[in-house]
């Protein structure tokens, strides 16, 4: 008896080279195995199906033959791994595109390095970084960047107005934040407007910039006294940042005791406005040091700025802590006063007045 597979040619023809003849649509004897058998039927010009690869008649029933299509042979790559059917995957995009940074610098230079131009180009870089899904290669970076971006959505009007509120809070009466009506609140949390739309919103731009300014002014103070060394910059920065972290944790503990919700970035923002007062103190101290009154000039200004920052914290916390808190926790009024007094203490602790006179 002849072999079952003898009905098929020993050398398969080209897949798309099969021809059909007759009105009934019967295929010719040279039809390829992969073109008409297996899992489907090949349609002819008049819509009728061609003969399948199943064998009928002589063998009394449908005996469907199966044959697995061979995969492409694997070949070793340069790093020693085997490249097979997955070699056509697209390459991962780089995390940083130098052309975007070069285009941004060119645009800023064409506009004269103005603050608005630098802010606009920086915002475009961040948005392009996120929109192209490059940040999604790092787990959690996408969400963190989108959350952090709200705290840097500022303009010149906001920076000027916020600095005035921090240094002269006694003349302002409105401290309530604006609710964002265009955003749907989630989990019963109120959505607030970003800093560019609300002067009472929290931001991290002013705390970060004033911290850098204060550290540089402290380095200048050490330099004018002939005591500068490269360790001054990290020492002052570390002292300020660790002090602020401990302060934020203490305030967060107070909120937890009152069962009041609060965001950590909001606390870093509101406790970071002290660096504006510290920068002004150090600048006045450096100016008066040429007259021999550096120490007196610093602490004379310190009395005003520390009182202003403490009052700013008092009004900010009073308008952001819920009126109704846990009955078993500490009193809301005492906690607000404690938060305000902490600004006076921490500003004194991180002051660098050793070389002013």
mmCIF file of N, CA and C in Angstrom, residues 29-95:
data_model
loop_
_atom_site.group_PDB
_atom_site.id
_atom_site.type_symbol
_atom_site.label_atom_id
_atom_site.label_comp_id
_atom_site.label_asym_id
_atom_site.label_seq_id
_atom_site.Cartn_x
_atom_site.Cartn_y
_atom_site.Cartn_z
ATOM 1 N N UNK A 29 -3.503 19.673 -9.669
ATOM 2 C CA UNK A 29 -2.817 18.704 -8.826
ATOM 3 C C UNK A 29 -1.570 19.235 -8.191
ATOM 4 N N UNK A 30 -1.049 20.370 -8.680
ATOM 5 C CA UNK A 30 0.192 20.880 -8.106
ATOM 6 C C UNK A 30 -0.015 21.904 -7.027
ATOM 7 N N UNK A 31 -1.183 21.930 -6.390
ATOM 8 C CA UNK A 31 -1.442 22.930 -5.344
ATOM 9 C C UNK A 31 -0.537 22.696 -4.156
ATOM 10 N N UNK A 32 0.016 23.747 -3.600
ATOM 11 C CA UNK A 32 0.950 23.585 -2.477
ATOM 12 C C UNK A 32 0.219 23.155 -1.210
ATOM 13 N N UNK A 33 0.982 22.515 -0.328
ATOM 14 C CA UNK A 33 0.401 22.013 0.921
ATOM 15 C C UNK A 33 -0.043 23.144 1.832
ATOM 16 N N UNK A 34 0.811 24.199 2.001
ATOM 17 C CA UNK A 34 0.506 25.279 2.928
ATOM 18 C C UNK A 34 -0.574 26.196 2.400
ATOM 19 N N UNK A 35 -0.839 26.202 1.079
ATOM 20 C CA UNK A 35 -1.798 27.147 0.527
ATOM 21 C C UNK A 35 -3.223 26.698 0.665
ATOM 22 N N UNK A 36 -3.494 25.368 0.776
ATOM 23 C CA UNK A 36 -4.884 24.949 0.753
ATOM 24 C C UNK A 36 -5.249 23.999 1.877
ATOM 25 N N UNK A 37 -4.333 23.479 2.597
ATOM 26 C CA UNK A 37 -4.675 22.503 3.619
ATOM 27 C C UNK A 37 -4.611 23.077 5.002
ATOM 28 N N UNK A 38 -4.675 22.185 5.993
ATOM 29 C CA UNK A 38 -4.512 22.603 7.375
ATOM 30 C C UNK A 38 -5.773 23.176 7.950
ATOM 31 N N UNK A 39 -5.735 24.510 8.315
ATOM 32 C CA UNK A 39 -6.787 25.141 9.097
ATOM 33 C C UNK A 39 -7.760 25.959 8.261
ATOM 34 N N UNK A 40 -7.664 25.976 6.915
ATOM 35 C CA UNK A 40 -8.587 26.795 6.149
ATOM 36 C C UNK A 40 -8.664 26.343 4.718
ATOM 37 N N UNK A 41 -9.499 27.030 3.945
ATOM 38 C CA UNK A 41 -9.671 26.714 2.547
ATOM 39 C C UNK A 41 -9.373 27.965 1.734
ATOM 40 N N UNK A 42 -8.826 27.737 0.548
ATOM 41 C CA UNK A 42 -8.448 28.841 -0.312
ATOM 42 C C UNK A 42 -9.607 29.166 -1.234
ATOM 43 N N UNK A 43 -10.040 30.429 -1.312
ATOM 44 C CA UNK A 43 -11.164 30.858 -2.130
ATOM 45 C C UNK A 43 -10.701 31.102 -3.554
ATOM 46 N N UNK A 44 -11.549 30.627 -4.517
ATOM 47 C CA UNK A 44 -11.231 30.812 -5.909
ATOM 48 C C UNK A 44 -12.001 32.001 -6.465
ATOM 49 N N UNK A 45 -11.849 32.199 -7.820
ATOM 50 C CA UNK A 45 -12.427 33.390 -8.461
ATOM 51 C C UNK A 45 -13.931 33.421 -8.372
ATOM 52 N N UNK A 46 -14.640 32.250 -8.457
ATOM 53 C CA UNK A 46 -16.094 32.266 -8.411
ATOM 54 C C UNK A 46 -16.633 32.095 -7.008
ATOM 55 N N UNK A 47 -15.767 32.145 -5.993
ATOM 56 C CA UNK A 47 -16.221 32.097 -4.614
ATOM 57 C C UNK A 47 -16.298 30.703 -4.051
ATOM 58 N N UNK A 48 -16.134 29.633 -4.815
ATOM 59 C CA UNK A 48 -16.213 28.268 -4.281
ATOM 60 C C UNK A 48 -14.883 27.888 -3.668
ATOM 61 N N UNK A 49 -14.968 26.985 -2.708
ATOM 62 C CA UNK A 49 -13.758 26.580 -1.995
ATOM 63 C C UNK A 49 -13.031 25.510 -2.775
ATOM 64 N N UNK A 50 -11.731 25.507 -2.707
ATOM 65 C CA UNK A 50 -10.921 24.472 -3.347
ATOM 66 C C UNK A 50 -10.842 23.255 -2.465
ATOM 67 N N UNK A 51 -10.273 22.245 -3.012
ATOM 68 C CA UNK A 51 -10.144 21.005 -2.254
ATOM 69 C C UNK A 51 -9.182 21.186 -1.116
ATOM 70 N N UNK A 52 -9.573 20.701 0.039
ATOM 71 C CA UNK A 52 -8.734 20.876 1.220
ATOM 72 C C UNK A 52 -7.669 19.812 1.254
ATOM 73 N N UNK A 53 -6.823 19.940 2.285
ATOM 74 C CA UNK A 53 -5.735 18.982 2.419
ATOM 75 C C UNK A 53 -6.179 17.686 3.053
ATOM 76 N N UNK A 54 -7.462 17.601 3.456
ATOM 77 C CA UNK A 54 -7.943 16.340 4.035
ATOM 78 C C UNK A 54 -8.087 15.307 2.940
ATOM 79 N N UNK A 55 -7.858 14.075 3.262
ATOM 80 C CA UNK A 55 -7.905 12.984 2.288
ATOM 81 C C UNK A 55 -9.224 12.251 2.419
ATOM 82 N N UNK A 56 -10.009 12.216 1.325
ATOM 83 C CA UNK A 56 -11.325 11.574 1.321
ATOM 84 C C UNK A 56 -11.309 10.374 0.363
ATOM 85 N N UNK A 57 -12.397 9.616 0.377
ATOM 86 C CA UNK A 57 -12.633 8.585 -0.640
ATOM 87 C C UNK A 57 -11.967 7.284 -0.298
ATOM 88 N N UNK A 58 -10.722 7.141 -0.747
ATOM 89 C CA UNK A 58 -10.051 5.852 -0.643
ATOM 90 C C UNK A 58 -9.876 5.402 0.793
ATOM 91 N N UNK A 59 -9.810 6.318 1.653
ATOM 92 C CA UNK A 59 -9.554 5.953 3.047
ATOM 93 C C UNK A 59 -10.820 6.016 3.886
ATOM 94 N N UNK A 60 -11.994 6.235 3.268
ATOM 95 C CA UNK A 60 -13.271 6.092 3.944
ATOM 96 C C UNK A 60 -13.649 7.220 4.850
ATOM 97 N N UNK A 61 -12.872 8.200 5.073
ATOM 98 C CA UNK A 61 -13.214 9.300 5.987
ATOM 99 C C UNK A 61 -12.199 10.402 5.892
ATOM 100 N N UNK A 62 -12.497 11.429 6.641
ATOM 101 C CA UNK A 62 -11.600 12.589 6.633
ATOM 102 C C UNK A 62 -10.453 12.344 7.575
ATOM 103 N N UNK A 63 -9.272 12.213 7.035
ATOM 104 C CA UNK A 63 -8.073 12.062 7.843
ATOM 105 C C UNK A 63 -7.217 13.295 7.593
ATOM 106 N N UNK A 64 -7.330 14.265 8.486
ATOM 107 C CA UNK A 64 -6.687 15.563 8.288
ATOM 108 C C UNK A 64 -5.227 15.477 8.699
ATOM 109 N N UNK A 65 -4.393 15.866 7.809
ATOM 110 C CA UNK A 65 -2.959 15.830 8.104
ATOM 111 C C UNK A 65 -2.515 17.145 8.730
ATOM 112 N N UNK A 66 -1.598 17.057 9.657
ATOM 113 C CA UNK A 66 -1.086 18.228 10.387
ATOM 114 C C UNK A 66 0.407 18.294 10.181
ATOM 115 N N UNK A 67 0.839 19.474 9.937
ATOM 116 C CA UNK A 67 2.279 19.666 9.822
ATOM 117 C C UNK A 67 2.620 21.042 10.367
ATOM 118 N N UNK A 68 3.549 21.135 11.272
ATOM 119 C CA UNK A 68 3.931 22.405 11.899
ATOM 120 C C UNK A 68 4.908 23.157 11.011
ATOM 121 N N UNK A 69 4.588 24.419 10.814
ATOM 122 C CA UNK A 69 5.461 25.242 9.984
ATOM 123 C C UNK A 69 6.749 25.527 10.739
ATOM 124 N N UNK A 70 7.874 25.279 10.161
ATOM 125 C CA UNK A 70 9.143 25.477 10.890
ATOM 126 C C UNK A 70 9.406 26.951 11.153
ATOM 127 N N UNK A 71 9.971 27.228 12.319
ATOM 128 C CA UNK A 71 10.350 28.596 12.682
ATOM 129 C C UNK A 71 11.674 28.950 12.040
ATOM 130 N N UNK A 72 11.924 30.240 12.001
ATOM 131 C CA UNK A 72 13.192 30.704 11.452
ATOM 132 C C UNK A 72 14.330 30.245 12.346
ATOM 133 N N UNK A 73 15.406 29.819 11.784
ATOM 134 C CA UNK A 73 16.523 29.331 12.612
ATOM 135 C C UNK A 73 17.097 30.460 13.454
ATOM 136 N N UNK A 74 17.461 30.100 14.687
ATOM 137 C CA UNK A 74 18.032 31.077 15.602
ATOM 138 C C UNK A 74 19.489 31.300 15.258
ATOM 139 N N UNK A 75 19.890 32.513 15.461
ATOM 140 C CA UNK A 75 21.285 32.848 15.211
ATOM 141 C C UNK A 75 21.825 33.624 16.391
ATOM 142 N N UNK A 76 23.058 33.371 16.743
ATOM 143 C CA UNK A 76 23.616 34.051 17.915
ATOM 144 C C UNK A 76 23.853 35.528 17.630
ATOM 145 N N UNK A 77 23.570 36.369 18.636
ATOM 146 C CA UNK A 77 23.804 37.807 18.522
ATOM 147 C C UNK A 77 25.176 38.148 19.044
ATOM 148 N N UNK A 78 25.455 39.440 19.050
ATOM 149 C CA UNK A 78 26.775 39.879 19.481
ATOM 150 C C UNK A 78 27.014 39.619 20.956
ATOM 151 N N UNK A 79 25.943 39.680 21.774
ATOM 152 C CA UNK A 79 26.112 39.487 23.215
ATOM 153 C C UNK A 79 25.976 38.031 23.629
ATOM 154 N N UNK A 80 25.892 37.108 22.683
ATOM 155 C CA UNK A 80 25.870 35.695 23.009
ATOM 156 C C UNK A 80 24.490 35.106 23.128
ATOM 157 N N UNK A 81 23.428 35.881 23.076
ATOM 158 C CA UNK A 81 22.075 35.368 23.175
ATOM 159 C C UNK A 81 21.596 34.939 21.801
ATOM 160 N N UNK A 82 20.537 34.144 21.792
ATOM 161 C CA UNK A 82 19.996 33.636 20.543
ATOM 162 C C UNK A 82 18.890 34.538 20.054
ATOM 163 N N UNK A 83 18.943 34.910 18.784
ATOM 164 C CA UNK A 83 17.935 35.753 18.170
ATOM 165 C C UNK A 83 17.119 34.895 17.226
ATOM 166 N N UNK A 84 15.819 34.774 17.510
ATOM 167 C CA UNK A 84 14.963 33.975 16.675
ATOM 168 C C UNK A 84 13.799 34.789 16.165
ATOM 169 N N UNK A 85 12.599 34.330 16.512
ATOM 170 C CA UNK A 85 11.392 34.977 16.009
ATOM 171 C C UNK A 85 11.131 36.328 16.654
ATOM 172 N N UNK A 86 11.873 36.687 17.722
ATOM 173 C CA UNK A 86 11.660 37.965 18.396
ATOM 174 C C UNK A 86 12.654 39.026 17.949
ATOM 175 N N UNK A 87 13.389 38.783 16.897
ATOM 176 C CA UNK A 87 14.417 39.720 16.455
ATOM 177 C C UNK A 87 13.839 40.967 15.812
ATOM 178 N N UNK A 88 12.538 40.952 15.473
ATOM 179 C CA UNK A 88 11.931 42.110 14.816
ATOM 180 C C UNK A 88 11.274 43.073 15.781
ATOM 181 N N UNK A 89 11.473 42.882 17.105
ATOM 182 C CA UNK A 89 10.889 43.797 18.068
ATOM 183 C C UNK A 89 11.530 45.164 17.957
ATOM 184 N N UNK A 90 10.755 46.256 18.133
ATOM 185 C CA UNK A 90 11.333 47.595 18.036
ATOM 186 C C UNK A 90 12.271 47.879 19.186
ATOM 187 N N UNK A 91 13.304 48.605 18.892
ATOM 188 C CA UNK A 91 14.272 48.970 19.922
ATOM 189 C C UNK A 91 13.685 49.993 20.881
ATOM 190 N N UNK A 92 14.099 49.935 22.153
ATOM 191 C CA UNK A 92 13.613 50.874 23.156
ATOM 192 C C UNK A 92 14.143 52.270 22.889
ATOM 193 N N UNK A 93 13.279 53.239 23.155
ATOM 194 C CA UNK A 93 13.675 54.626 22.953
ATOM 195 C C UNK A 93 14.621 55.070 24.063
ATOM 196 N N UNK A 94 15.565 55.945 23.771
ATOM 197 C CA UNK A 94 16.458 56.433 24.824
ATOM 198 C C UNK A 94 15.704 57.299 25.815
ATOM 199 N N UNK A 95 16.207 57.318 27.077
ATOM 200 C CA UNK A 95 15.533 58.093 28.117
ATOM 201 C C UNK A 95 15.713 59.585 27.935
#
